[in-house]
PDB file of N, CA and C in Angstrom:
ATOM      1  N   UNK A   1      15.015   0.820  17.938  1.00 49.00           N
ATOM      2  CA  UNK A   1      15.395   1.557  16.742  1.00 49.00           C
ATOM      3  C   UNK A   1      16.740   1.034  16.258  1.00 49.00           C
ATOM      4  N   UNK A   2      17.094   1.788  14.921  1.00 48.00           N
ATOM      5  CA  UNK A   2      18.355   0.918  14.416  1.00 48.00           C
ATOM      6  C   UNK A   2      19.684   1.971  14.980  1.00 48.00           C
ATOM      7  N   UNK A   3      20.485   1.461  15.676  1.00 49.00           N
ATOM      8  CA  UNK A   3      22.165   1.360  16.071  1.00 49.00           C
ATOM      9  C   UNK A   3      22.617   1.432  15.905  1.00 49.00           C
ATOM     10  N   UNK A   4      23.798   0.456  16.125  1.00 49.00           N
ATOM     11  CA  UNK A   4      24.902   0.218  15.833  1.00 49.00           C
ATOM     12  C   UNK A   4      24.966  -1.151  15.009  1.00 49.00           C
ATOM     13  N   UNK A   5      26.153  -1.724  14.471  1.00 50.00           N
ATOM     14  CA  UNK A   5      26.142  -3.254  14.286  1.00 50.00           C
ATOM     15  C   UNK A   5      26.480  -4.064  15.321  1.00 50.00           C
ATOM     16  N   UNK A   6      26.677  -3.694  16.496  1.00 54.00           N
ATOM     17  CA  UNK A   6      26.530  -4.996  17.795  1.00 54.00           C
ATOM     18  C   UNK A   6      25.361  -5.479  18.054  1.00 54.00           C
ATOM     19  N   UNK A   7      24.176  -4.317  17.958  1.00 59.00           N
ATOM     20  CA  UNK A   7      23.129  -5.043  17.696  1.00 59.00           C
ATOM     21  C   UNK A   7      22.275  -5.507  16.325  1.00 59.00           C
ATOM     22  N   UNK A   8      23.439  -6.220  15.447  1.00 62.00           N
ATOM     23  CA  UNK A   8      22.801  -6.385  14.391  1.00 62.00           C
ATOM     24  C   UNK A   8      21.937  -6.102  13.321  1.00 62.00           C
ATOM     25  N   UNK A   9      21.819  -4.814  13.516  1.00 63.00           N
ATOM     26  CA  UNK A   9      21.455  -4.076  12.955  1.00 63.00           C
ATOM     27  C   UNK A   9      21.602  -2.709  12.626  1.00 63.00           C
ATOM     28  N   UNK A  10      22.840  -2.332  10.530  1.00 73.00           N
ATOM     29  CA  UNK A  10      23.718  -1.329  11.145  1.00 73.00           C
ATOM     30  C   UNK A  10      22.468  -0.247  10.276  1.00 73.00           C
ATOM     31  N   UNK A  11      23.125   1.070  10.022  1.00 78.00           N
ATOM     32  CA  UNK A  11      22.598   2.163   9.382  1.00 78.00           C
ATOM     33  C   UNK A  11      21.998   1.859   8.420  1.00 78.00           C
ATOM     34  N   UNK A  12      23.035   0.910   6.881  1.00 80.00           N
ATOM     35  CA  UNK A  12      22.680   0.961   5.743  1.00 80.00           C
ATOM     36  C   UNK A  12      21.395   0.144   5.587  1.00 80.00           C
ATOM     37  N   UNK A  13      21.625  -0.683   6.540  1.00 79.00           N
ATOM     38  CA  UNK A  13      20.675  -1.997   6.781  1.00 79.00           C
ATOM     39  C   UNK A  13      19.503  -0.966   6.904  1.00 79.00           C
ATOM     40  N   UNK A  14      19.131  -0.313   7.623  1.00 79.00           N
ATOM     41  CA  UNK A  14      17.978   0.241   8.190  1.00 79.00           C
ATOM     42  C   UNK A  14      17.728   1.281   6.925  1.00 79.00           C
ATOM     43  N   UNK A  15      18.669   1.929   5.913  1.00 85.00           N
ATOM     44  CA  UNK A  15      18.386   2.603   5.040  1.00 85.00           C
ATOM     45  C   UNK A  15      17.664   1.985   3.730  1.00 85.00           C
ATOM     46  N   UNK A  16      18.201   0.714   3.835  1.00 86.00           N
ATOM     47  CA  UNK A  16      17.861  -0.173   2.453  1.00 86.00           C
ATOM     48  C   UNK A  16      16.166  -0.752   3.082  1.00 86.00           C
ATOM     49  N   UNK A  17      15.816  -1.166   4.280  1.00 80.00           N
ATOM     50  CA  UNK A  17      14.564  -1.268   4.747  1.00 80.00           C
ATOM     51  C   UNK A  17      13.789  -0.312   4.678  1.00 80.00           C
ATOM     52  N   UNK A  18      14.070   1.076   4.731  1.00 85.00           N
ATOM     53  CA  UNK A  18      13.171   2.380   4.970  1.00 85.00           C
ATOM     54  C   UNK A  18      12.631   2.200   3.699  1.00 85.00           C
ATOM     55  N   UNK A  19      14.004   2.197   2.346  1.00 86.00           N
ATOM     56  CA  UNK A  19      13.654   2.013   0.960  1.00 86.00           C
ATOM     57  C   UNK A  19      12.296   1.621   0.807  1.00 86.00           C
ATOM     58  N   UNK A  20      12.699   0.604   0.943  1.00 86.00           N
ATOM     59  CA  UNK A  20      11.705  -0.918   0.610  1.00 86.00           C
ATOM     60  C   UNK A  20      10.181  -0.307   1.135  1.00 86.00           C
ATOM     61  N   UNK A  21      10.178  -0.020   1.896  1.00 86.00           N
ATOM     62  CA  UNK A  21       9.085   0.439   2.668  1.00 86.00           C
ATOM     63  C   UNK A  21       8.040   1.553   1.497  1.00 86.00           C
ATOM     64  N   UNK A  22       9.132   2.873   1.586  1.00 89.00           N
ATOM     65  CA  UNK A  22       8.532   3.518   0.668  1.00 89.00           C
ATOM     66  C   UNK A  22       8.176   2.977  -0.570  1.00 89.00           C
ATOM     67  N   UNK A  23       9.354   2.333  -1.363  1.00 90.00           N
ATOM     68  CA  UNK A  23       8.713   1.642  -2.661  1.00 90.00           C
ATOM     69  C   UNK A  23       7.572   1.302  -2.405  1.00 90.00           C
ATOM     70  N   UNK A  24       7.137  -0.056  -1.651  1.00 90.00           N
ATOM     71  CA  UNK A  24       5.740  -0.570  -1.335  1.00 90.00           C
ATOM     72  C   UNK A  24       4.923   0.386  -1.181  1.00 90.00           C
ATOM     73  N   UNK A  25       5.057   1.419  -0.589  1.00 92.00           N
ATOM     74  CA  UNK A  25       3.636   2.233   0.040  1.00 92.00           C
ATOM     75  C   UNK A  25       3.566   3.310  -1.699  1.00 92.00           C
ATOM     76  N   UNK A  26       4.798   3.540  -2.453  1.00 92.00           N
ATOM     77  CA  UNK A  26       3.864   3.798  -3.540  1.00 92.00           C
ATOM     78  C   UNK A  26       3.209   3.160  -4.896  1.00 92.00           C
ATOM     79  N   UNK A  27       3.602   1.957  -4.278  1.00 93.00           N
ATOM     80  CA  UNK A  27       2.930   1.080  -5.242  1.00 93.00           C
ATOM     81  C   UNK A  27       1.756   0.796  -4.615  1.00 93.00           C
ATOM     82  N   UNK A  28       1.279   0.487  -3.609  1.00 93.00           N
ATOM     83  CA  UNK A  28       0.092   0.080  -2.952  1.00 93.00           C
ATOM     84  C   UNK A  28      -0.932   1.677  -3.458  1.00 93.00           C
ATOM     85  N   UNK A  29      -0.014   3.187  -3.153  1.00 95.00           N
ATOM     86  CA  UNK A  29      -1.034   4.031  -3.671  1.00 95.00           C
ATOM     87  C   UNK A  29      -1.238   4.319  -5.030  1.00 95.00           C
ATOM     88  N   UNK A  30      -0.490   3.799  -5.901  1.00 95.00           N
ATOM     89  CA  UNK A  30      -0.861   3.805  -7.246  1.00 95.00           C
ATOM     90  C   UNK A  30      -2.009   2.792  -7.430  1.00 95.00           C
ATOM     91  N   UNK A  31      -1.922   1.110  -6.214  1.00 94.00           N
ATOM     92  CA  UNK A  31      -2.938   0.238  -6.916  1.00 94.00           C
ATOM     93  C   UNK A  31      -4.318   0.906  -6.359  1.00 94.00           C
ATOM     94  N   UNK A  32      -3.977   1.710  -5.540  1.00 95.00           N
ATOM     95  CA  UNK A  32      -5.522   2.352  -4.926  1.00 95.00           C
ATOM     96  C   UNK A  32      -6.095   3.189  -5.592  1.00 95.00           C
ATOM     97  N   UNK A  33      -5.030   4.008  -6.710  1.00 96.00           N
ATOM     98  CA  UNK A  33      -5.583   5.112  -7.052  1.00 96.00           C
ATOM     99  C   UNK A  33      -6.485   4.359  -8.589  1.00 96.00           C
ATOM    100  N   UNK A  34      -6.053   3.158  -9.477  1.00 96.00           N
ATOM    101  CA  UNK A  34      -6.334   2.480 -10.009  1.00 96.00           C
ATOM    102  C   UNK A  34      -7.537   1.978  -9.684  1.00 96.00           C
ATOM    103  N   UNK A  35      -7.758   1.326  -8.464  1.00 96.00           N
ATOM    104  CA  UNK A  35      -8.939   0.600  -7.985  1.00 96.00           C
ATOM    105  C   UNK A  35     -10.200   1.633  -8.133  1.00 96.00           C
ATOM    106  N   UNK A  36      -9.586   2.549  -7.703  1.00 96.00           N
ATOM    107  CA  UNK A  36     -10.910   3.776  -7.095  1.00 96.00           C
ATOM    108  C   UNK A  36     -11.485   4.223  -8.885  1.00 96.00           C
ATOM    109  N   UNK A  37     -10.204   4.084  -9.464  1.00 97.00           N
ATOM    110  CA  UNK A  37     -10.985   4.740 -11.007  1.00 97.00           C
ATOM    111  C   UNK A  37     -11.889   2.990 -11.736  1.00 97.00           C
ATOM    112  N   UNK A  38     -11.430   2.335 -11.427  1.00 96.00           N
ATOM    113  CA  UNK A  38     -11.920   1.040 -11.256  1.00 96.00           C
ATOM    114  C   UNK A  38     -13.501   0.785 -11.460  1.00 96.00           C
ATOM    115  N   UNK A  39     -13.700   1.254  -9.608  1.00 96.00           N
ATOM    116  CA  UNK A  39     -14.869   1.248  -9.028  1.00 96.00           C
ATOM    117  C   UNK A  39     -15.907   2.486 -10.003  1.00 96.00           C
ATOM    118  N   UNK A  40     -15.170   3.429 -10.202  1.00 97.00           N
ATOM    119  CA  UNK A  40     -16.215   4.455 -11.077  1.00 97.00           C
ATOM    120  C   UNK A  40     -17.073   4.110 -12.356  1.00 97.00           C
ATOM    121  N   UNK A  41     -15.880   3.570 -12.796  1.00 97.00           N
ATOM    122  CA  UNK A  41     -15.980   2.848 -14.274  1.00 97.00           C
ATOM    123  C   UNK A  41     -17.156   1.544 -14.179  1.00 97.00           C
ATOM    124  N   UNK A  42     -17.028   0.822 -12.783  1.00 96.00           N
ATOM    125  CA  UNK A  42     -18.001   0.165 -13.050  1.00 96.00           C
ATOM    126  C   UNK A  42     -19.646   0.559 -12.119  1.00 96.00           C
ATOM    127  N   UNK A  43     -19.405   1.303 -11.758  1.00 96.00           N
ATOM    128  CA  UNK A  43     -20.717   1.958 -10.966  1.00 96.00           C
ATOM    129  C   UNK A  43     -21.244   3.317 -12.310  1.00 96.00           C
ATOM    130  N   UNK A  44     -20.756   3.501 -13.374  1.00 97.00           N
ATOM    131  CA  UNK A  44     -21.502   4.592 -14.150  1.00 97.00           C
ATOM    132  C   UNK A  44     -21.837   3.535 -15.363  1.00 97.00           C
ATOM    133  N   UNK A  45     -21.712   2.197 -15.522  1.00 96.00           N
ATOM    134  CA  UNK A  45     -22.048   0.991 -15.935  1.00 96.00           C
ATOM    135  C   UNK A  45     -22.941   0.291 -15.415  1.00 96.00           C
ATOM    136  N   UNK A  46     -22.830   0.269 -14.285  1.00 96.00           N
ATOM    137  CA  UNK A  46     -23.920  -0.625 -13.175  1.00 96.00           C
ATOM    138  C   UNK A  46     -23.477  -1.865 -13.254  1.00 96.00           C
ATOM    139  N   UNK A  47     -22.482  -2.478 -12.801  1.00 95.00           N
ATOM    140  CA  UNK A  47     -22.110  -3.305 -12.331  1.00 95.00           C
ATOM    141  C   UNK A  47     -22.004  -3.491 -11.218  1.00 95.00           C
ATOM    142  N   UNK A  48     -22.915  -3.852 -10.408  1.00 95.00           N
ATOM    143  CA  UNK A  48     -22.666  -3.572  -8.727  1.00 95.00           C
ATOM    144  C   UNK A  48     -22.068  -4.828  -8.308  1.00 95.00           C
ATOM    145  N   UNK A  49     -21.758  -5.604  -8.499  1.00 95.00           N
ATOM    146  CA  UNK A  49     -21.328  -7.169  -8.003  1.00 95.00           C
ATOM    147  C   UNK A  49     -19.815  -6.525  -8.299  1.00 95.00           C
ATOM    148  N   UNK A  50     -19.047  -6.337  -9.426  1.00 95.00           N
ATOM    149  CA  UNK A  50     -18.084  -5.029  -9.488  1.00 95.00           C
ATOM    150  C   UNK A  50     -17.622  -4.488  -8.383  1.00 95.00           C
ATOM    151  N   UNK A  51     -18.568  -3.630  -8.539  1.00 95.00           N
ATOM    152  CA  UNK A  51     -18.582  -2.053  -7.397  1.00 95.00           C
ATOM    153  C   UNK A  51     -17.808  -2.868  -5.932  1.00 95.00           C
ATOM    154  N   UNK A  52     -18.620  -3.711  -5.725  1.00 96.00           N
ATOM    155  CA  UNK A  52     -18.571  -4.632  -4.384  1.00 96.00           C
ATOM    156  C   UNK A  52     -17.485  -4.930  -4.034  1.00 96.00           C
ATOM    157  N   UNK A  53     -17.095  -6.143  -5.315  1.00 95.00           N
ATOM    158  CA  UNK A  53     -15.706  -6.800  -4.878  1.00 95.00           C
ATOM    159  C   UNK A  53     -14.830  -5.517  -5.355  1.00 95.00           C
ATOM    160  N   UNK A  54     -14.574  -4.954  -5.847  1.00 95.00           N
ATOM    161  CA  UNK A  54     -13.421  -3.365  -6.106  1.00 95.00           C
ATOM    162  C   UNK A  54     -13.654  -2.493  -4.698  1.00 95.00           C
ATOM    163  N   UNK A  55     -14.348  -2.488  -4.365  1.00 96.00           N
ATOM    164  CA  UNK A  55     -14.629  -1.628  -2.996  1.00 96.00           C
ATOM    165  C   UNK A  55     -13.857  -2.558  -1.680  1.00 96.00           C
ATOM    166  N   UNK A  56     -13.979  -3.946  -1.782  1.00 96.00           N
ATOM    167  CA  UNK A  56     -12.939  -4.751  -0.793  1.00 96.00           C
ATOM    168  C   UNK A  56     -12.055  -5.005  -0.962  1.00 96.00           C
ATOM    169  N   UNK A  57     -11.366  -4.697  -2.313  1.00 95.00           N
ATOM    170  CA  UNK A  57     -10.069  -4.663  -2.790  1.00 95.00           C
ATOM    171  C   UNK A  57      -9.516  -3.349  -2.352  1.00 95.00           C
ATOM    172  N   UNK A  58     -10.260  -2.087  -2.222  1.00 95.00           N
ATOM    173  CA  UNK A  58     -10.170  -1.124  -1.713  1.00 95.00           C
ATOM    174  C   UNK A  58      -9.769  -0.865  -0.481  1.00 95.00           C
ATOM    175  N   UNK A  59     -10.677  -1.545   0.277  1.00 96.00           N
ATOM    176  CA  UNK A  59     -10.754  -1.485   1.669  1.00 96.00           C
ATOM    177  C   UNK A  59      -9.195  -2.003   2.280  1.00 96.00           C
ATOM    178  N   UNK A  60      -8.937  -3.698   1.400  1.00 95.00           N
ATOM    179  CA  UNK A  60      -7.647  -4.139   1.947  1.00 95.00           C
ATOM    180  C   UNK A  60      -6.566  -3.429   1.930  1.00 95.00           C
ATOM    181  N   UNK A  61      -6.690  -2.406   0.417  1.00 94.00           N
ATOM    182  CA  UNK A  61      -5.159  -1.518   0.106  1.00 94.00           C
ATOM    183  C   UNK A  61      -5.128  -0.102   1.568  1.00 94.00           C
ATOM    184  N   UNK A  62      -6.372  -0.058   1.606  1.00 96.00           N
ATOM    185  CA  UNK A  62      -6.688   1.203   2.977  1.00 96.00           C
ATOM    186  C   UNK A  62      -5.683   0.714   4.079  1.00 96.00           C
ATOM    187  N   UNK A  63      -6.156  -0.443   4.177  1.00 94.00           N
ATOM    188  CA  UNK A  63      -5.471  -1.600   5.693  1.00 94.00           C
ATOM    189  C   UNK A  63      -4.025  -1.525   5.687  1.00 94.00           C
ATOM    190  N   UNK A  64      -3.434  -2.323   4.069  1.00 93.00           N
ATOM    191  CA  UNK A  64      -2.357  -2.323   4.121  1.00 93.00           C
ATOM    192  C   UNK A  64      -1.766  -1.053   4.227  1.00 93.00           C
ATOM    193  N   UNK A  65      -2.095   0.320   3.921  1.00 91.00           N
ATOM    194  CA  UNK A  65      -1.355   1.566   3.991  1.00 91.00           C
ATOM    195  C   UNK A  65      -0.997   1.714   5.062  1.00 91.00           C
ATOM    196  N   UNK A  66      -2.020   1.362   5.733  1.00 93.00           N
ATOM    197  CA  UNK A  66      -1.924   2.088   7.587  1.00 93.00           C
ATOM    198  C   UNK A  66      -1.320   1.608   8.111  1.00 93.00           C
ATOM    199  N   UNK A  67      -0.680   0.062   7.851  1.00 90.00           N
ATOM    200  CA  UNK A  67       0.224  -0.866   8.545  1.00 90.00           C
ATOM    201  C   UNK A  67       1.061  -0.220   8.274  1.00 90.00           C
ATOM    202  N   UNK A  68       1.666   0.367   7.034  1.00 82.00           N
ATOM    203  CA  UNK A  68       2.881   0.813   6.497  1.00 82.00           C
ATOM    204  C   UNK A  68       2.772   2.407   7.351  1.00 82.00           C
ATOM    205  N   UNK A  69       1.957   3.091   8.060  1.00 79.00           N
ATOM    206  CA  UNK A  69       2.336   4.552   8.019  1.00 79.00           C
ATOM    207  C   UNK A  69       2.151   4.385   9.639  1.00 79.00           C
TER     208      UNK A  69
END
């Protein structure tokens, strides 16, 4: 965990990383929440080749969340 600065790593350091962190995780859930209206839009169309690749674009933003939480 973060320390002191003897071990190179001080407070602010670890505050400006936490940042960063959150930024990313709500941008990743805005691109999910996007994708998912995405996928609707093209499944009440019938685009299933669509549906498909938006559903693994899906899947990756799922992945990346969980790394982040």
């Amino acid at each position: 965990m973060y320390t002191t600065r003897r071990s190179g790593f001080d407070r602010d350091d670890a505050r400006l990383h936490y940042a960063q962190l959150q930024s990313r995780k709500a941008k990743l859930q805005h691109h999910l929440t996007v994708l998912h209206e995405s996928r609707c839009e093209a499944f009440d169309m019938g685009n299933w080749d669509d549906v498909d690749r938006i559903q693994l674009g899906i899947d990756d933003t799922v992945d990346e969340l969980q790394k982040l939480s």
